[in-house]
Amino acid sequence: MKDLVAIVRNQHLFAPGETVVVAVSGGADSVALLDILFRLEDERLNLVVAHLNHCLRGTESDDDEKFVSDLATRRHLPFVAIRVDVASFAAAEGFSLEDAGRQARYAFFHEVARRRGASSIAVAHHLDDQAETVLIRLLRGAGGTGLSAMTAAGDSLVKRPLLKVSRAELELYLNSRNLTWRTDSTNSDTTILRNSIRHELIPTLRKYNPKISERLAATAEILAADEELLEHLTSTAFDRLASLDGETVAFGVEALLKEHRGLRLRLYRHGLQELRGDLMRIALTHLEAIDRLASSDRPNARLKLPGSLRVERCYGRLSFTCAAPQTAQRWEQVVPGEGSYALENGMTLAVRRVERPQDLATGAKDVAYLSADTAPFPWIVRPFSLGDRFTPLGMTGSQKVKELFINEKLPLHERGRVPLVFSEGEIIWVAGVRVGEKGRVTSATGAVLRVEILDITP
């Protein structure tokens, strides 16, 4: 039997002493993941067990929640759970149950990570999940980016330590450890695409290649490596060819058309990602329409894309914007101490000294607790500027604020509204988004400041 603890350890996905939110549904995969991470004794990880009750299977869903709660209690680990009526959420937003559940889960996991100061979210996707994902995206018409599927170190905080481990190997591990798990009754429902692929398509493909899951996962890994290179080339070309002016991404048409068509399509994707924070509902047909606009003989024309996106050709300039953008204003304000401060962007920053709370989790993004010792006054508050960097709470290295906005899917036209709070030249709070490590409240902290930003809509 494979040493799954060694497989996870050798990927070096987690730093010693790191706080990790572990997504545990109660199924075999997530139970194995929690046990493996718990056994990483040298890493001394601070694990937080997170469970989202989808409210789709009545008492069965409630029993899953109780099972995971007991699992955490036996290991003396903190447990955080939330109940979401996924069916109502799906109906209201027009999502499938699978998509609605995924969105609800990841929003919850990121919120738990923010409140607990975690720098990683561990999820239990494994080799068979990877194979299924490749087939789903292939059937839906994905390109190289989509077919590269999932990576061990994913976007934002998400880590997938089990991508090289099969479902059968995980169950073998659980049996060897005498561990039990819950089985979701909906997993056998083949009207759900993923279940149909798992129970019908892959067994058929296995007749042609008994190791089809391994081959599909290997293909995804190869494509992921190619994507990493192509994204680096795209990013370099974007920095050379594109300009950011307020809430507009613009290209010079003459220079753009000298590039290979494949690179141009990637540049359009990159520009749209910069503006909106994601590429939902953007398909190849939209990218091709942009390319036809760029190469058209018409000097002036425009396109309307999903998500309030606009692309306009005006003579030699191709511009990408969001509808009704807000004009970014440059301003700077000094906060000398406690009090309420009206900011020039129409928001209000309220600062007051409080007793150190038992639980630093505020339950709201617009409230944070900061240390008056490590983040002394006066503070400087100003909008985001390109090049701003900070160290997020729970991390050691610095990160571009722009990357934080991208990870949080904050559109370009909204980024100028987010105030940055500085102490001694370092960012202590990206208001409403993330606390900086410099402002961390610890058991040794003396004075604690409760900081609130009012009327912020990131």
Tab-separated table of C-alpha atoms in Angstrom:
chain	number	residue	atom	x	y	z
A	1	MET	CA	0.000	0.000	0.000
A	2	LYS	CA	1.261	3.487	-0.845
A	3	ASP	CA	2.449	5.733	1.974
A	4	LEU	CA	-0.117	8.499	1.500
A	5	VAL	CA	1.318	10.610	4.325
A	6	ALA	CA	4.693	10.655	2.551
A	7	ILE	CA	3.040	11.474	-0.783
A	8	VAL	CA	1.352	14.526	0.736
A	9	ARG	CA	4.431	15.595	2.719
A	10	ASN	CA	6.749	15.373	-0.310
A	11	GLN	CA	4.641	17.885	-2.253
A	12	HIS	CA	5.606	20.621	0.240
A	13	LEU	CA	2.223	22.311	-0.084
A	14	PHE	CA	2.116	23.467	3.535
A	15	ALA	CA	4.553	25.459	5.651
A	16	PRO	CA	5.396	24.329	9.212
A	17	GLY	CA	2.964	25.801	11.731
A	18	GLU	CA	0.561	26.944	9.002
A	19	THR	CA	-3.165	27.280	9.693
A	20	VAL	CA	-5.104	25.146	7.207
A	21	VAL	CA	-8.866	24.982	6.688
A	22	VAL	CA	-9.745	21.364	5.832
A	23	ALA	CA	-12.943	20.926	3.808
A	24	VAL	CA	-14.611	17.787	5.192
A	25	SER	CA	-17.911	16.498	3.820
A	26	GLY	CA	-17.792	13.217	5.708
A	27	GLY	CA	-17.137	11.159	2.576
A	28	ALA	CA	-14.210	8.776	2.226
A	29	ASP	CA	-11.981	11.253	0.396
A	30	SER	CA	-12.237	14.104	2.893
A	31	VAL	CA	-12.032	11.809	5.941
A	32	ALA	CA	-8.788	10.385	4.561
A	33	LEU	CA	-7.475	13.891	3.829
A	34	LEU	CA	-8.142	15.057	7.388
A	35	ASP	CA	-6.462	11.984	8.868
A	36	ILE	CA	-3.401	12.363	6.642
A	37	LEU	CA	-2.968	16.068	7.455
A	38	PHE	CA	-3.450	15.293	11.157
A	39	ARG	CA	-0.561	12.801	10.923
A	40	LEU	CA	1.874	15.358	9.472
A	41	GLU	CA	3.498	15.720	12.870
A	42	ASP	CA	6.688	17.439	11.670
A	43	GLU	CA	4.669	20.191	9.985
A	44	ARG	CA	2.658	20.955	13.182
A	45	LEU	CA	-0.274	22.213	11.111
A	46	ASN	CA	-3.086	24.093	12.830
A	47	LEU	CA	-6.112	22.408	11.292
A	48	VAL	CA	-9.619	23.885	11.191
A	49	VAL	CA	-12.380	21.496	10.075
A	50	ALA	CA	-15.014	23.181	7.874
A	51	HIS	CA	-18.299	21.591	6.773
A	52	LEU	CA	-21.099	23.003	4.640
A	53	ASN	CA	-24.516	21.412	5.068
A	54	HIS	CA	-26.235	21.691	1.669
A	55	CYS	CA	-29.688	20.964	3.161
A	56	LEU	CA	-30.473	18.730	0.167
A	57	ARG	CA	-30.988	15.330	1.841
A	58	GLY	CA	-32.912	16.128	5.023
A	59	THR	CA	-31.768	14.146	8.059
A	60	GLU	CA	-29.032	12.511	5.996
A	61	SER	CA	-27.371	15.929	5.525
A	62	ASP	CA	-27.756	16.649	9.242
A	63	ASP	CA	-26.215	13.284	10.092
A	64	ASP	CA	-23.239	14.118	7.845
A	65	GLU	CA	-22.732	17.361	9.769
A	66	LYS	CA	-22.892	15.503	13.116
A	67	PHE	CA	-20.424	12.883	11.824
A	68	VAL	CA	-17.877	15.540	10.813
A	69	SER	CA	-18.374	17.417	14.081
A	70	ASP	CA	-17.609	14.236	16.045
A	71	LEU	CA	-14.599	13.597	13.797
A	72	ALA	CA	-13.169	17.000	14.697
A	73	THR	CA	-14.002	16.627	18.395
A	74	ARG	CA	-12.150	13.313	18.668
A	75	ARG	CA	-9.044	15.013	17.304
A	76	HIS	CA	-9.549	18.136	19.448
A	77	LEU	CA	-9.749	20.291	16.329
A	78	PRO	CA	-11.889	23.431	15.873
A	79	PHE	CA	-15.041	22.787	13.845
A	80	VAL	CA	-16.943	25.358	11.786
A	81	ALA	CA	-20.190	24.551	9.976
A	82	ILE	CA	-22.848	26.453	8.098
A	83	ARG	CA	-26.187	25.469	6.570
A	84	VAL	CA	-27.064	26.728	3.098
A	85	ASP	CA	-30.304	26.018	1.252
A	86	VAL	CA	-28.479	25.176	-1.964
A	87	ALA	CA	-31.683	24.304	-3.844
A	88	SER	CA	-33.135	27.772	-3.212
A	89	PHE	CA	-29.798	29.395	-4.049
A	90	ALA	CA	-29.622	27.483	-7.345
A	91	ALA	CA	-33.181	28.440	-8.285
A	92	ALA	CA	-32.657	32.100	-7.432
A	93	GLU	CA	-29.405	32.400	-9.394
A	94	GLY	CA	-30.251	30.060	-12.275
A	95	PHE	CA	-27.419	27.633	-11.414
A	96	SER	CA	-27.420	23.855	-11.473
A	97	LEU	CA	-27.407	22.232	-8.038
A	98	GLU	CA	-23.782	21.176	-8.615
A	99	ASP	CA	-22.645	24.687	-9.539
A	100	ALA	CA	-24.611	26.302	-6.717
A	101	GLY	CA	-23.150	23.860	-4.199
A	102	ARG	CA	-19.630	24.509	-5.445
A	103	GLN	CA	-20.028	28.270	-5.232
A	104	ALA	CA	-21.525	28.064	-1.742
A	105	ARG	CA	-18.766	25.742	-0.504
A	106	TYR	CA	-15.845	27.797	-1.743
A	107	ALA	CA	-17.336	31.077	-0.550
A	108	PHE	CA	-17.729	29.486	2.899
A	109	PHE	CA	-14.231	27.973	2.949
A	110	HIS	CA	-12.634	31.300	1.994
A	111	GLU	CA	-14.632	33.104	4.664
A	112	VAL	CA	-13.518	30.589	7.310
A	113	ALA	CA	-9.924	31.009	6.140
A	114	ARG	CA	-10.194	34.779	6.419
A	115	ARG	CA	-11.726	34.671	9.884
A	116	ARG	CA	-9.251	32.089	11.186
A	117	GLY	CA	-6.172	33.640	9.596
A	118	ALA	CA	-5.578	30.520	7.482
A	119	SER	CA	-3.245	30.628	4.508
A	120	SER	CA	-4.448	27.366	2.897
A	121	ILE	CA	-7.704	25.557	2.196
A	122	ALA	CA	-7.218	21.802	1.743
A	123	VAL	CA	-9.771	19.954	-0.392
A	124	ALA	CA	-9.916	16.225	-1.121
A	125	HIS	CA	-9.992	16.083	-4.925
A	126	HIS	CA	-8.153	12.955	-6.049
A	127	LEU	CA	-6.940	11.274	-9.240
A	128	ASP	CA	-10.365	9.931	-10.240
A	129	ASP	CA	-11.950	13.365	-9.692
A	130	GLN	CA	-9.275	14.792	-11.980
A	131	ALA	CA	-10.078	12.267	-14.727
A	132	GLU	CA	-13.796	13.027	-14.438
A	133	THR	CA	-13.127	16.768	-14.600
A	134	VAL	CA	-11.080	16.378	-17.794
A	135	LEU	CA	-13.921	14.442	-19.448
A	136	ILE	CA	-16.582	16.923	-18.295
A	137	ARG	CA	-14.621	19.833	-19.740
A	138	LEU	CA	-13.834	17.941	-22.923
A	139	LEU	CA	-17.545	17.240	-23.449
A	140	ARG	CA	-18.346	20.913	-22.834
A	141	GLY	CA	-15.722	22.057	-25.342
A	142	ALA	CA	-12.769	23.306	-23.304
A	143	GLY	CA	-9.347	24.273	-24.612
A	144	GLY	CA	-5.952	23.714	-23.044
A	145	THR	CA	-6.727	25.904	-20.041
A	146	GLY	CA	-9.851	23.941	-19.151
A	147	LEU	CA	-8.371	20.512	-19.914
A	148	SER	CA	-5.436	21.170	-17.586
A	149	ALA	CA	-8.179	20.773	-14.952
A	150	MET	CA	-7.121	21.017	-11.307
A	151	THR	CA	-3.680	21.651	-9.841
A	152	ALA	CA	-2.267	20.703	-6.433
A	153	ALA	CA	-1.623	24.350	-5.597
A	154	GLY	CA	-4.708	25.947	-7.063
A	155	ASP	CA	-5.978	29.500	-7.306
A	156	SER	CA	-6.037	31.642	-4.204
A	157	LEU	CA	-5.580	29.506	-1.072
A	158	VAL	CA	-6.838	26.161	-2.378
A	159	LYS	CA	-4.544	23.117	-2.098
A	160	ARG	CA	-5.293	19.618	-3.445
A	161	PRO	CA	-2.815	17.183	-1.872
A	162	LEU	CA	-4.507	13.986	-3.158
A	163	LEU	CA	-4.474	14.497	-6.932
A	164	LYS	CA	-1.966	11.663	-7.393
A	165	VAL	CA	-3.991	9.236	-5.263
A	166	SER	CA	-6.892	7.159	-6.574
A	167	ARG	CA	-10.240	6.648	-4.862
A	168	ALA	CA	-9.430	2.946	-4.383
A	169	GLU	CA	-6.135	3.811	-2.675
A	170	LEU	CA	-7.920	6.212	-0.326
A	171	GLU	CA	-10.433	3.550	0.693
A	172	LEU	CA	-7.604	1.069	1.218
A	173	TYR	CA	-5.913	3.643	3.465
A	174	LEU	CA	-9.112	4.214	5.470
A	175	ASN	CA	-9.658	0.491	5.969
A	176	SER	CA	-6.071	0.038	7.145
A	177	ARG	CA	-6.680	2.783	9.739
A	178	ASN	CA	-10.094	1.381	10.753
A	179	LEU	CA	-11.740	4.680	9.818
A	180	THR	CA	-15.387	4.995	8.790
A	181	TRP	CA	-16.993	7.475	6.453
A	182	ARG	CA	-20.373	8.600	5.153
A	183	THR	CA	-21.770	7.751	1.716
A	184	ASP	CA	-23.812	10.390	-0.107
A	185	SER	CA	-26.897	8.694	-1.536
A	186	THR	CA	-26.971	11.134	-4.468
A	187	ASN	CA	-23.609	9.815	-5.709
A	188	SER	CA	-25.466	7.049	-7.544
A	189	ASP	CA	-27.814	9.454	-9.345
A	190	THR	CA	-26.660	9.231	-12.972
A	191	THR	CA	-28.853	12.129	-14.060
A	192	ILE	CA	-26.022	14.235	-12.590
A	193	LEU	CA	-23.325	14.585	-15.256
A	194	ARG	CA	-20.346	13.812	-13.014
A	195	ASN	CA	-22.032	10.682	-11.650
A	196	SER	CA	-22.919	9.546	-15.170
A	197	ILE	CA	-19.298	9.931	-16.235
A	198	ARG	CA	-18.099	8.107	-13.095
A	199	HIS	CA	-20.507	5.171	-13.293
A	200	GLU	CA	-21.121	4.847	-17.050
A	201	LEU	CA	-18.555	6.575	-19.282
A	202	ILE	CA	-15.312	5.758	-17.445
A	203	PRO	CA	-16.175	2.033	-17.061
A	204	THR	CA	-16.783	1.951	-20.831
A	205	LEU	CA	-13.481	3.713	-21.559
A	206	ARG	CA	-11.725	1.317	-19.187
A	207	LYS	CA	-12.475	-1.458	-21.706
A	208	TYR	CA	-10.141	0.336	-24.127
A	209	ASN	CA	-7.558	1.310	-21.532
A	210	PRO	CA	-7.689	-0.201	-18.027
A	211	LYS	CA	-5.691	2.769	-16.724
A	212	ILE	CA	-7.857	5.440	-18.348
A	213	SER	CA	-8.158	7.511	-15.161
A	214	GLU	CA	-4.381	7.577	-14.709
A	215	ARG	CA	-3.864	8.536	-18.370
A	216	LEU	CA	-6.416	11.368	-18.213
A	217	ALA	CA	-4.873	12.704	-15.005
A	218	ALA	CA	-1.401	12.547	-16.569
A	219	THR	CA	-2.685	14.420	-19.628
A	220	ALA	CA	-4.081	17.127	-17.353
A	221	GLU	CA	-0.715	17.406	-15.591
A	222	ILE	CA	1.132	17.817	-18.909
A	223	LEU	CA	-1.343	20.450	-20.092
A	224	ALA	CA	-1.050	22.277	-16.768
A	225	ALA	CA	2.700	22.580	-17.273
A	226	ASP	CA	2.113	23.896	-20.796
A	227	GLU	CA	-0.477	26.352	-19.456
A	228	GLU	CA	1.981	27.668	-16.889
A	229	LEU	CA	4.448	28.468	-19.657
A	230	LEU	CA	1.797	29.974	-21.943
A	231	GLU	CA	0.390	32.104	-19.140
A	232	HIS	CA	3.876	33.425	-18.403
A	233	LEU	CA	4.300	34.347	-22.077
A	234	THR	CA	0.843	35.955	-22.116
A	235	SER	CA	1.527	37.958	-18.967
A	236	THR	CA	4.826	39.195	-20.385
A	237	ALA	CA	3.169	40.183	-23.676
A	238	PHE	CA	0.309	41.856	-21.792
A	239	ASP	CA	2.741	44.021	-19.811
A	240	ARG	CA	4.394	44.998	-23.123
A	241	LEU	CA	1.277	45.614	-25.223
A	242	ALA	CA	-1.506	46.663	-22.842
A	243	SER	CA	-2.077	49.822	-20.845
A	244	LEU	CA	-4.248	50.292	-17.760
A	245	ASP	CA	-5.938	53.655	-17.615
A	246	GLY	CA	-8.384	53.939	-14.740
A	247	GLU	CA	-10.926	51.170	-15.378
A	248	THR	CA	-9.893	50.565	-18.992
A	249	VAL	CA	-7.563	47.990	-20.522
A	250	ALA	CA	-6.333	49.130	-23.940
A	251	PHE	CA	-4.175	47.759	-26.755
A	252	GLY	CA	-2.607	49.451	-29.721
A	253	VAL	CA	-4.164	47.670	-32.713
A	254	GLU	CA	-1.107	47.838	-34.967
A	255	ALA	CA	1.212	46.179	-32.426
A	256	LEU	CA	-1.487	43.711	-31.379
A	257	LEU	CA	-2.074	42.429	-34.897
A	258	LYS	CA	1.623	41.592	-35.274
A	259	GLU	CA	1.217	38.887	-32.637
A	260	HIS	CA	0.181	35.302	-33.368
A	261	ARG	CA	-3.577	34.755	-33.300
A	262	GLY	CA	-3.295	32.268	-30.427
A	263	LEU	CA	-1.479	34.837	-28.309
A	264	ARG	CA	-4.009	37.540	-29.220
A	265	LEU	CA	-6.890	35.373	-27.966
A	266	ARG	CA	-5.021	34.804	-24.702
A	267	LEU	CA	-4.378	38.538	-24.374
A	268	TYR	CA	-8.097	39.214	-24.717
A	269	ARG	CA	-8.819	36.664	-21.976
A	270	HIS	CA	-6.179	38.279	-19.778
A	271	GLY	CA	-7.663	41.724	-20.316
A	272	LEU	CA	-11.188	40.561	-19.505
A	273	GLN	CA	-9.905	38.788	-16.388
A	274	GLU	CA	-8.239	42.015	-15.269
A	275	LEU	CA	-11.502	43.888	-15.624
A	276	ARG	CA	-14.022	41.516	-14.100
A	277	GLY	CA	-11.978	39.137	-11.976
A	278	ASP	CA	-13.295	36.013	-13.731
A	279	LEU	CA	-14.133	34.656	-17.192
A	280	MET	CA	-17.580	33.242	-16.491
A	281	ARG	CA	-19.755	33.083	-19.645
A	282	ILE	CA	-16.815	34.163	-21.834
A	283	ALA	CA	-16.482	31.610	-24.638
A	284	LEU	CA	-14.286	31.162	-27.705
A	285	THR	CA	-16.953	32.869	-29.835
A	286	HIS	CA	-16.531	36.063	-27.772
A	287	LEU	CA	-12.744	36.017	-28.134
A	288	GLU	CA	-13.044	35.457	-31.884
A	289	ALA	CA	-15.500	38.358	-32.131
A	290	ILE	CA	-12.960	40.613	-30.383
A	291	ASP	CA	-10.277	39.470	-32.813
A	292	ARG	CA	-12.501	40.236	-35.807
A	293	LEU	CA	-13.107	43.681	-34.331
A	294	ALA	CA	-9.356	44.262	-33.953
A	295	SER	CA	-8.598	43.209	-37.532
A	296	SER	CA	-11.634	44.887	-39.114
A	297	ASP	CA	-11.311	47.634	-41.719
A	298	ARG	CA	-13.880	49.642	-39.767
A	299	PRO	CA	-12.032	52.227	-37.648
A	300	ASN	CA	-14.860	52.554	-35.115
A	301	ALA	CA	-17.032	49.740	-33.746
A	302	ARG	CA	-17.942	48.113	-30.466
A	303	LEU	CA	-18.954	44.789	-28.906
A	304	LYS	CA	-21.166	44.008	-25.949
A	305	LEU	CA	-20.072	40.952	-23.936
A	306	PRO	CA	-21.633	39.069	-20.980
A	307	GLY	CA	-21.200	40.599	-17.538
A	308	SER	CA	-21.497	44.270	-18.578
A	309	LEU	CA	-18.220	44.099	-20.488
A	310	ARG	CA	-17.606	46.341	-23.488
A	311	VAL	CA	-14.926	46.193	-26.184
A	312	GLU	CA	-14.501	49.234	-28.427
A	313	ARG	CA	-12.343	49.827	-31.485
A	314	CYS	CA	-11.569	53.502	-31.960
A	315	TYR	CA	-9.098	53.947	-34.815
A	316	GLY	CA	-5.819	52.434	-33.611
A	317	ARG	CA	-6.966	51.654	-30.065
A	318	LEU	CA	-8.830	48.581	-28.776
A	319	SER	CA	-10.359	49.251	-25.340
A	320	PHE	CA	-11.930	46.914	-22.798
A	321	THR	CA	-14.243	48.427	-20.143
A	322	CYS	CA	-17.075	47.520	-17.778
A	323	ALA	CA	-20.391	49.305	-18.085
A	324	ALA	CA	-20.791	52.461	-15.998
A	325	PRO	CA	-17.262	52.434	-14.537
A	326	GLN	CA	-16.498	54.589	-11.538
A	327	THR	CA	-13.758	57.162	-11.909
A	328	ALA	CA	-10.873	56.418	-9.581
A	329	GLN	CA	-9.921	59.354	-7.391
A	330	ARG	CA	-6.495	59.837	-5.871
A	331	TRP	CA	-6.586	60.954	-2.272
A	332	GLU	CA	-4.799	60.378	1.007
A	333	GLN	CA	-6.000	60.842	4.565
A	334	VAL	CA	-4.252	60.759	7.943
A	335	VAL	CA	-5.881	58.859	10.835
A	336	PRO	CA	-4.151	60.145	14.007
A	337	GLY	CA	-5.994	57.908	16.502
A	338	GLU	CA	-9.377	56.640	17.596
A	339	GLY	CA	-12.462	58.212	16.134
A	340	SER	CA	-14.710	58.286	13.076
A	341	TYR	CA	-13.264	59.580	9.801
A	342	ALA	CA	-15.184	60.513	6.665
A	343	LEU	CA	-13.039	59.427	3.715
A	344	GLU	CA	-12.917	61.271	0.428
A	345	ASN	CA	-14.447	58.318	-1.424
A	346	GLY	CA	-17.681	58.688	0.566
A	347	MET	CA	-16.948	55.910	3.058
A	348	THR	CA	-16.376	56.177	6.794
A	349	LEU	CA	-13.574	54.578	8.812
A	350	ALA	CA	-14.413	54.024	12.494
A	351	VAL	CA	-11.632	53.150	14.954
A	352	ARG	CA	-12.060	52.426	18.652
A	353	ARG	CA	-10.105	50.668	21.386
A	354	VAL	CA	-11.752	47.518	22.800
A	355	GLU	CA	-11.003	44.683	25.191
A	356	ARG	CA	-9.286	41.784	23.485
A	357	PRO	CA	-12.210	39.567	22.305
A	358	GLN	CA	-12.237	35.828	22.968
A	359	ASP	CA	-12.905	35.225	19.276
A	360	LEU	CA	-11.236	37.503	16.745
A	361	ALA	CA	-13.634	36.361	13.995
A	362	THR	CA	-15.908	39.314	13.289
A	363	GLY	CA	-18.375	37.563	11.019
A	364	ALA	CA	-18.240	40.530	8.631
A	365	LYS	CA	-15.669	41.595	6.063
A	366	ASP	CA	-16.071	45.264	6.916
A	367	VAL	CA	-14.834	44.809	10.510
A	368	ALA	CA	-11.333	43.866	11.647
A	369	TYR	CA	-9.357	43.698	14.881
A	370	LEU	CA	-5.845	45.159	14.768
A	371	SER	CA	-3.004	45.445	17.252
A	372	ALA	CA	-2.224	48.979	18.416
A	373	ASP	CA	1.248	47.744	19.396
A	374	THR	CA	2.389	46.496	16.003
A	375	ALA	CA	0.270	48.943	13.961
A	376	PRO	CA	0.789	52.280	15.746
A	377	PHE	CA	-0.791	55.600	14.774
A	378	PRO	CA	-0.772	57.724	12.726
A	379	TRP	CA	-2.284	55.675	9.946
A	380	ILE	CA	-2.490	56.668	6.298
A	381	VAL	CA	-5.569	55.715	4.289
A	382	ARG	CA	-5.600	55.897	0.498
A	383	PRO	CA	-6.891	54.003	-2.565
A	384	PHE	CA	-5.070	51.142	-4.231
A	385	SER	CA	-2.196	51.912	-6.611
A	386	LEU	CA	-0.506	49.524	-9.030
A	387	GLY	CA	2.557	48.022	-7.386
A	388	ASP	CA	1.122	48.040	-3.840
A	389	ARG	CA	2.235	44.966	-1.874
A	390	PHE	CA	1.455	43.582	1.555
A	391	THR	CA	1.830	40.458	3.687
A	392	PRO	CA	-1.604	38.848	4.259
A	393	LEU	CA	-2.473	37.638	7.741
A	394	GLY	CA	-0.999	34.200	8.359
A	395	MET	CA	1.582	34.436	5.580
A	396	THR	CA	5.293	35.234	5.536
A	397	GLY	CA	5.984	36.485	2.022
A	398	SER	CA	4.567	39.613	0.447
A	399	GLN	CA	1.836	39.588	-2.200
A	400	LYS	CA	0.709	42.148	-4.723
A	401	VAL	CA	-2.580	43.739	-3.691
A	402	LYS	CA	-3.577	43.343	-7.335
A	403	GLU	CA	-3.157	39.551	-6.992
A	404	LEU	CA	-5.345	39.604	-3.883
A	405	PHE	CA	-8.063	41.412	-5.832
A	406	ILE	CA	-7.809	38.856	-8.638
A	407	ASN	CA	-8.000	35.942	-6.173
A	408	GLU	CA	-11.022	37.547	-4.525
A	409	LYS	CA	-12.539	38.066	-8.017
A	410	LEU	CA	-12.834	41.803	-7.449
A	411	PRO	CA	-13.444	43.514	-10.813
A	412	LEU	CA	-11.003	46.175	-11.953
A	413	HIS	CA	-13.632	48.908	-11.916
A	414	GLU	CA	-14.297	48.276	-8.198
A	415	ARG	CA	-10.705	48.100	-6.993
A	416	GLY	CA	-10.263	51.868	-6.811
A	417	ARG	CA	-13.000	52.051	-4.143
A	418	VAL	CA	-11.172	49.824	-1.661
A	419	PRO	CA	-9.231	51.869	0.929
A	420	LEU	CA	-5.815	50.636	2.019
A	421	VAL	CA	-4.829	51.354	5.629
A	422	PHE	CA	-1.100	51.874	6.296
A	423	SER	CA	0.935	51.981	9.504
A	424	GLU	CA	4.639	52.803	9.368
A	425	GLY	CA	4.498	52.442	5.595
A	426	GLU	CA	3.045	48.903	5.633
A	427	ILE	CA	-0.488	47.855	4.768
A	428	ILE	CA	-2.314	46.638	7.872
A	429	TRP	CA	-5.751	46.239	6.272
A	430	VAL	CA	-7.066	46.049	2.731
A	431	ALA	CA	-10.388	47.343	3.989
A	432	GLY	CA	-13.228	44.897	3.598
A	433	VAL	CA	-10.968	42.299	1.992
A	434	ARG	CA	-7.992	41.075	4.068
A	435	VAL	CA	-6.025	41.987	7.226
A	436	GLY	CA	-2.260	42.322	6.953
A	437	GLU	CA	0.172	40.304	9.045
A	438	LYS	CA	1.597	43.513	10.549
A	439	GLY	CA	-1.726	44.199	12.291
A	440	ARG	CA	-2.110	40.679	13.731
A	441	VAL	CA	-3.596	40.451	17.221
A	442	THR	CA	-1.833	37.822	19.351
A	443	SER	CA	-2.059	36.638	22.951
A	444	ALA	CA	0.760	39.093	23.752
A	445	THR	CA	-1.069	42.054	22.217
A	446	GLY	CA	-1.884	44.849	24.646
A	447	ALA	CA	-4.292	47.362	23.118
A	448	VAL	CA	-6.738	46.042	20.508
A	449	LEU	CA	-8.412	48.280	17.945
A	450	ARG	CA	-11.764	47.475	16.358
A	451	VAL	CA	-11.762	48.960	12.870
A	452	GLU	CA	-14.836	49.218	10.670
A	453	ILE	CA	-15.303	50.520	7.147
A	454	LEU	CA	-18.837	51.654	6.348
A	455	ASP	CA	-20.521	51.689	2.936
A	456	ILE	CA	-18.026	49.477	1.126
A	457	THR	CA	-19.185	47.133	-1.629
A	458	PRO	CA	-16.269	45.001	-2.823
